[in-house]
Amino acid sequence: MRQAAIYYKDLLTGTLTETDEGEYTFQYTNEYAEAHPNEFLTFAMPVSTKPYTDKRLFPFLKD
């Protein structure tokens, strides 16, 4: 398992996790969700306290 802290405008936004099974999970921090409910990273992933999971890396995180 690997994890990365994700920042937006110098604010810790959430955590990206790659599981040993190859799935990706992104979860906004509770603090970010409460303070910035309308400042999402992408339209497909509005700010939420529930995790987003996919078998591929989320497109907005690719270089």
GROMACS .gro file of C-alpha atoms in nm:
model
   63
    1MET     CA    1   0.000   0.000   0.000
    2ARG     CA    2   0.120   0.349  -0.086
    3GLN     CA    3  -0.022   0.682   0.022
    4ALA     CA    4   0.022   1.043  -0.085
    5ALA     CA    5  -0.098   1.367   0.068
    6ILE     CA    6  -0.286   1.577  -0.188
    7TYR     CA    7  -0.270   1.956  -0.166
    8TYR     CA    8  -0.475   2.224  -0.343
    9LYS     CA    9  -0.382   2.590  -0.306
   10ASP     CA   10  -0.133   2.498  -0.031
   11LEU     CA   11  -0.408   2.328   0.173
   12LEU     CA   12  -0.407   1.960   0.262
   13THR     CA   13  -0.706   1.840   0.067
   14GLY     CA   14  -0.701   1.466   0.116
   15THR     CA   15  -0.518   1.138   0.088
   16LEU     CA   16  -0.463   0.921  -0.217
   17THR     CA   17  -0.408   0.553  -0.144
   18GLU     CA   18  -0.300   0.276  -0.379
   19THR     CA   19  -0.391  -0.060  -0.227
   20ASP     CA   20  -0.190  -0.379  -0.264
   21GLU     CA   21  -0.472  -0.502  -0.492
   22GLY     CA   22  -0.415  -0.210  -0.731
   23GLU     CA   23  -0.720  -0.001  -0.645
   24TYR     CA   24  -0.702   0.372  -0.582
   25THR     CA   25  -0.890   0.559  -0.312
   26PHE     CA   26  -0.909   0.932  -0.262
   27GLN     CA   27  -1.063   1.082   0.049
   28TYR     CA   28  -1.096   1.448   0.136
   29THR     CA   29  -0.995   1.529   0.493
   30ASN     CA   30  -1.280   1.612   0.730
   31GLU     CA   31  -1.123   1.950   0.794
   32TYR     CA   32  -1.111   2.037   0.425
   33ALA     CA   33  -1.467   1.912   0.367
   34GLU     CA   34  -1.599   2.131   0.648
   35ALA     CA   35  -1.401   2.446   0.563
   36HIS     CA   36  -1.415   2.428   0.181
   37PRO     CA   37  -1.729   2.239   0.077
   38ASN     CA   38  -1.742   2.408  -0.265
   39GLU     CA   39  -1.370   2.388  -0.357
   40PHE     CA   40  -1.352   2.045  -0.519
   41LEU     CA   41  -1.055   1.909  -0.713
   42THR     CA   42  -1.268   1.803  -1.010
   43PHE     CA   43  -1.636   1.819  -1.104
   44ALA     CA   44  -1.647   1.438  -1.099
   45MET     CA   45  -1.542   1.433  -0.732
   46PRO     CA   46  -1.727   1.699  -0.532
   47VAL     CA   47  -1.617   1.752  -0.173
   48SER     CA   48  -1.749   1.470   0.041
   49THR     CA   49  -1.647   1.280   0.353
   50LYS     CA   50  -1.702   0.952   0.167
   51PRO     CA   51  -1.406   0.801  -0.019
   52TYR     CA   52  -1.383   0.775  -0.397
   53THR     CA   53  -1.253   0.441  -0.526
   54ASP     CA   54  -1.145   0.331  -0.874
   55LYS     CA   55  -0.932   0.064  -1.039
   56ARG     CA   56  -0.741   0.335  -1.230
   57LEU     CA   57  -0.562   0.644  -1.107
   58PHE     CA   58  -0.798   0.939  -1.104
   59PRO     CA   59  -0.735   1.143  -1.423
   60PHE     CA   60  -0.693   1.477  -1.243
   61LEU     CA   61  -0.392   1.335  -1.056
   62LYS     CA   62  -0.199   1.227  -1.365
   63ASP     CA   63   0.093   1.431  -1.492
   0.00000   0.00000   0.00000
